[in-house]
Amino acid sequence: MATDQKYPLAPSNIMPRSDAEFATNNLQSNNQRRKKKLRSIFLLTIFLTGIILLFSFTFLRIKSPKIRLENIRIMNDGDGRINFSAQVFLRNRNFWRYNYDSTLCTINTAEGTTIGRFVIPDGEVRRRSTKKVYVMENIILPSRLNITSGILPVISEAKMRGKVKVFRVFRWKKNVDLSCTMSINLTISAIQDLYCQ
């Protein structure tokens, strides 16, 4: 049997085998592929983190709505009664709906005497919009109130409680304070110096 073998095999230390070359080349290409995959996963993670941060800072940043009184009209009857009508503007600055409870608003003199009250009914303000609510009230001036100049400085105050609904699942409580100072000119039945904070 030993005589039938015409071409003996060469020793492995003299001539490298072709599968050993293939294995080293394959190992290097696998390392390069692995590095490319890790780099791609890292870049994708950074990109998704940036998108999530942008989304959270833009859409999930909850702000308090703004409230103010405008278009106030008064009619002085002359017997100590004033018909007071106004528009309440409620501006929602969020990307989500704002639901609020009914709110009692008081009208006080500069000395702190309450001369009138009106109710802002409960409701909902759509996202990034402004809602107008019309209110009317009769203000009764106290008999002991001495107005020689014909100008009555008043303060209108209210604390509105509400919630911002996010995805109809999460709710954030957001309260809004109304504080408007104005002067009622009783001689010409007009509002002067209206300022809402």
GROMACS .gro file of C-alpha atoms in nm:
model
  197
    1MET     CA    1   0.000   0.000   0.000
    2ALA     CA    2   0.285   0.231   0.073
    3THR     CA    3   0.424   0.171  -0.272
    4ASP     CA    4   0.099   0.282  -0.445
    5GLN     CA    5   0.129   0.640  -0.324
    6LYS     CA    6   0.312   0.834  -0.592
    7TYR     CA    7   0.268   1.192  -0.457
    8PRO     CA    8   0.333   1.229  -0.087
    9LEU     CA    9   0.164   1.517   0.100
   10ALA     CA   10   0.382   1.819   0.173
   11PRO     CA   11   0.436   1.911   0.536
   12SER     CA   12   0.207   2.186   0.661
   13ASN     CA   13   0.487   2.409   0.789
   14ILE     CA   14   0.639   2.448   0.445
   15MET     CA   15   0.331   2.538   0.240
   16PRO     CA   16   0.028   2.705   0.407
   17ARG     CA   17  -0.305   2.544   0.337
   18SER     CA   18  -0.556   2.739   0.132
   19ASP     CA   19  -0.834   2.700   0.395
   20ALA     CA   20  -0.610   2.871   0.655
   21GLU     CA   21  -0.578   3.175   0.427
   22PHE     CA   22  -0.952   3.176   0.377
   23ALA     CA   23  -1.010   3.159   0.754
   24THR     CA   24  -0.787   3.462   0.824
   25ASN     CA   25  -0.948   3.664   0.545
   26ASN     CA   26  -1.295   3.561   0.662
   27LEU     CA   27  -1.212   3.661   1.022
   28GLN     CA   28  -1.098   4.006   0.909
   29SER     CA   29  -1.410   4.062   0.698
   30ASN     CA   30  -1.631   3.945   0.986
   31ASN     CA   31  -1.462   4.197   1.217
   32GLN     CA   32  -1.521   4.474   0.962
   33ARG     CA   33  -1.888   4.376   0.926
   34ARG     CA   34  -1.931   4.369   1.302
   35LYS     CA   35  -1.776   4.717   1.333
   36LYS     CA   36  -2.008   4.852   1.061
   37LYS     CA   37  -2.312   4.702   1.235
   38LEU     CA   38  -2.211   4.848   1.572
   39ARG     CA   39  -2.151   5.189   1.412
   40SER     CA   40  -2.492   5.174   1.241
   41ILE     CA   41  -2.667   5.074   1.564
   42PHE     CA   42  -2.489   5.356   1.751
   43LEU     CA   43  -2.587   5.619   1.490
   44LEU     CA   44  -2.946   5.492   1.482
   45THR     CA   45  -2.964   5.511   1.864
   46ILE     CA   46  -2.837   5.872   1.861
   47PHE     CA   47  -3.086   5.965   1.587
   48LEU     CA   48  -3.383   5.810   1.771
   49THR     CA   49  -3.277   5.975   2.099
   50GLY     CA   50  -3.267   6.312   1.923
   51ILE     CA   51  -3.616   6.257   1.777
   52ILE     CA   52  -3.755   6.156   2.118
   53LEU     CA   53  -3.597   6.461   2.286
   54LEU     CA   54  -3.732   6.693   2.015
   55PHE     CA   55  -4.078   6.539   2.050
   56SER     CA   56  -4.074   6.568   2.430
   57PHE     CA   57  -3.952   6.929   2.432
   58THR     CA   58  -4.203   7.034   2.167
   59PHE     CA   59  -4.518   6.834   2.227
   60LEU     CA   60  -4.492   6.713   2.586
   61ARG     CA   61  -4.391   7.047   2.736
   62ILE     CA   62  -4.703   7.149   2.925
   63LYS     CA   63  -4.765   7.522   2.970
   64SER     CA   64  -5.028   7.700   3.173
   65PRO     CA   65  -5.306   7.853   2.962
   66LYS     CA   66  -5.359   8.229   2.962
   67ILE     CA   67  -5.682   8.402   3.064
   68ARG     CA   68  -5.788   8.764   3.026
   69LEU     CA   69  -6.094   8.990   3.011
   70GLU     CA   70  -6.168   9.196   2.702
   71ASN     CA   71  -6.450   9.390   2.537
   72ILE     CA   72  -6.594   9.501   2.869
   73ARG     CA   73  -6.914   9.705   2.847
   74ILE     CA   74  -7.096   9.868   3.134
   75MET     CA   75  -7.425  10.049   3.164
   76ASN     CA   76  -7.476  10.271   3.466
   77ASP     CA   77  -7.841  10.292   3.574
   78GLY     CA   78  -7.765  10.578   3.808
   79ASP     CA   79  -7.927  10.413   4.112
   80GLY     CA   80  -7.622  10.214   4.223
   81ARG     CA   81  -7.660   9.927   3.973
   82ILE     CA   82  -7.417   9.866   3.688
   83ASN     CA   83  -7.477   9.612   3.412
   84PHE     CA   84  -7.139   9.449   3.346
   85SER     CA   85  -7.074   9.234   3.036
   86ALA     CA   86  -6.739   9.105   2.910
   87GLN     CA   87  -6.563   8.841   2.706
   88VAL     CA   88  -6.329   8.598   2.879
   89PHE     CA   89  -6.051   8.483   2.648
   90LEU     CA   90  -5.892   8.151   2.744
   91ARG     CA   91  -5.585   8.072   2.533
   92ASN     CA   92  -5.446   7.718   2.532
   93ARG     CA   93  -5.078   7.720   2.431
   94ASN     CA   94  -5.037   7.342   2.442
   95PHE     CA   95  -5.059   7.077   2.173
   96TRP     CA   96  -5.321   6.899   2.385
   97ARG     CA   97  -5.675   6.979   2.500
   98TYR     CA   98  -5.738   7.169   2.822
   99ASN     CA   99  -6.046   7.085   3.031
  100TYR     CA  100  -6.140   7.331   3.303
  101ASP     CA  101  -6.395   7.341   3.584
  102SER     CA  102  -6.652   7.614   3.636
  103THR     CA  103  -6.492   7.913   3.801
  104LEU     CA  104  -6.629   8.190   4.020
  105CYS     CA  105  -6.483   8.530   3.936
  106THR     CA  106  -6.517   8.820   4.180
  107ILE     CA  107  -6.510   9.193   4.116
  108ASN     CA  108  -6.364   9.380   4.414
  109THR     CA  109  -6.302   9.745   4.485
  110ALA     CA  110  -5.951   9.865   4.564
  111GLU     CA  111  -6.040   9.848   4.935
  112GLY     CA  112  -6.135   9.479   4.905
  113THR     CA  113  -6.517   9.506   4.904
  114THR     CA  114  -6.681   9.252   4.671
  115ILE     CA  115  -6.932   9.430   4.447
  116GLY     CA  116  -7.001   9.158   4.191
  117ARG     CA  117  -6.950   8.796   4.092
  118PHE     CA  118  -6.985   8.604   3.768
  119VAL     CA  119  -6.936   8.240   3.674
  120ILE     CA  120  -6.722   8.107   3.391
  121PRO     CA  121  -6.890   7.774   3.303
  122ASP     CA  122  -6.682   7.458   3.267
  123GLY     CA  123  -6.563   7.359   2.923
  124GLU     CA  124  -6.278   7.255   2.702
  125VAL     CA  125  -6.027   7.447   2.492
  126ARG     CA  126  -5.889   7.273   2.185
  127ARG     CA  127  -5.517   7.248   2.130
  128ARG     CA  128  -5.336   7.567   2.027
  129SER     CA  129  -5.656   7.773   2.017
  130THR     CA  130  -5.843   8.043   2.207
  131LYS     CA  131  -6.193   8.011   2.347
  132LYS     CA  132  -6.425   8.307   2.409
  133VAL     CA  133  -6.682   8.296   2.688
  134TYR     CA  134  -6.939   8.574   2.732
  135VAL     CA  135  -7.027   8.671   3.087
  136MET     CA  136  -7.282   8.916   3.228
  137GLU     CA  137  -7.337   9.042   3.582
  138ASN     CA  138  -7.511   9.318   3.772
  139ILE     CA  139  -7.273   9.510   3.995
  140ILE     CA  140  -7.438   9.669   4.296
  141LEU     CA  141  -7.247   9.960   4.441
  142PRO     CA  142  -7.264   9.978   4.821
  143SER     CA  143  -7.431  10.289   4.960
  144ARG     CA  144  -7.137  10.365   5.188
  145LEU     CA  145  -6.902  10.381   4.887
  146ASN     CA  146  -6.805  10.743   4.829
  147ILE     CA  147  -6.705  10.814   4.471
  148THR     CA  148  -6.647  11.185   4.425
  149SER     CA  149  -6.436  11.163   4.109
  150GLY     CA  150  -6.678  10.935   3.926
  151ILE     CA  151  -6.404  10.674   3.869
  152LEU     CA  152  -6.418  10.345   4.057
  153PRO     CA  153  -6.098  10.131   4.048
  154VAL     CA  154  -6.182   9.758   4.062
  155ILE     CA  155  -5.996   9.427   4.049
  156SER     CA  156  -6.139   9.115   3.886
  157GLU     CA  157  -5.992   8.791   4.022
  158ALA     CA  158  -6.044   8.419   3.966
  159LYS     CA  159  -5.857   8.091   4.001
  160MET     CA  160  -5.942   7.841   3.728
  161ARG     CA  161  -5.861   7.474   3.781
  162GLY     CA  162  -5.816   7.238   3.491
  163LYS     CA  163  -5.623   6.952   3.336
  164VAL     CA  164  -5.428   6.906   3.015
  165LYS     CA  165  -5.502   6.568   2.857
  166VAL     CA  166  -5.211   6.400   2.676
  167PHE     CA  167  -5.305   6.108   2.448
  168ARG     CA  168  -5.632   6.088   2.646
  169VAL     CA  169  -5.436   5.885   2.903
  170PHE     CA  170  -5.213   6.123   3.097
  171ARG     CA  171  -5.348   6.431   3.276
  172TRP     CA  172  -5.151   6.726   3.409
  173LYS     CA  173  -5.317   6.970   3.648
  174LYS     CA  174  -5.276   7.327   3.532
  175ASN     CA  175  -5.435   7.617   3.720
  176VAL     CA  176  -5.481   7.962   3.571
  177ASP     CA  177  -5.505   8.285   3.769
  178LEU     CA  178  -5.710   8.576   3.640
  179SER     CA  179  -5.617   8.915   3.779
  180CYS     CA  180  -5.738   9.221   3.590
  181THR     CA  181  -5.731   9.576   3.719
  182MET     CA  182  -5.951   9.842   3.563
  183SER     CA  183  -6.124  10.167   3.636
  184ILE     CA  184  -6.499  10.210   3.587
  185ASN     CA  185  -6.585  10.561   3.476
  186LEU     CA  186  -6.939  10.606   3.610
  187THR     CA  187  -7.003  10.939   3.439
  188ILE     CA  188  -6.955  10.815   3.082
  189SER     CA  189  -7.018  10.440   3.150
  190ALA     CA  190  -6.683  10.319   3.021
  191ILE     CA  191  -6.386  10.108   3.125
  192GLN     CA  192  -6.044  10.269   3.152
  193ASP     CA  193  -5.694  10.140   3.221
  194LEU     CA  194  -5.770   9.769   3.174
  195TYR     CA  195  -5.466   9.556   3.253
  196CYS     CA  196  -5.462   9.176   3.291
  197GLN     CA  197  -5.157   8.993   3.423
   0.00000   0.00000   0.00000
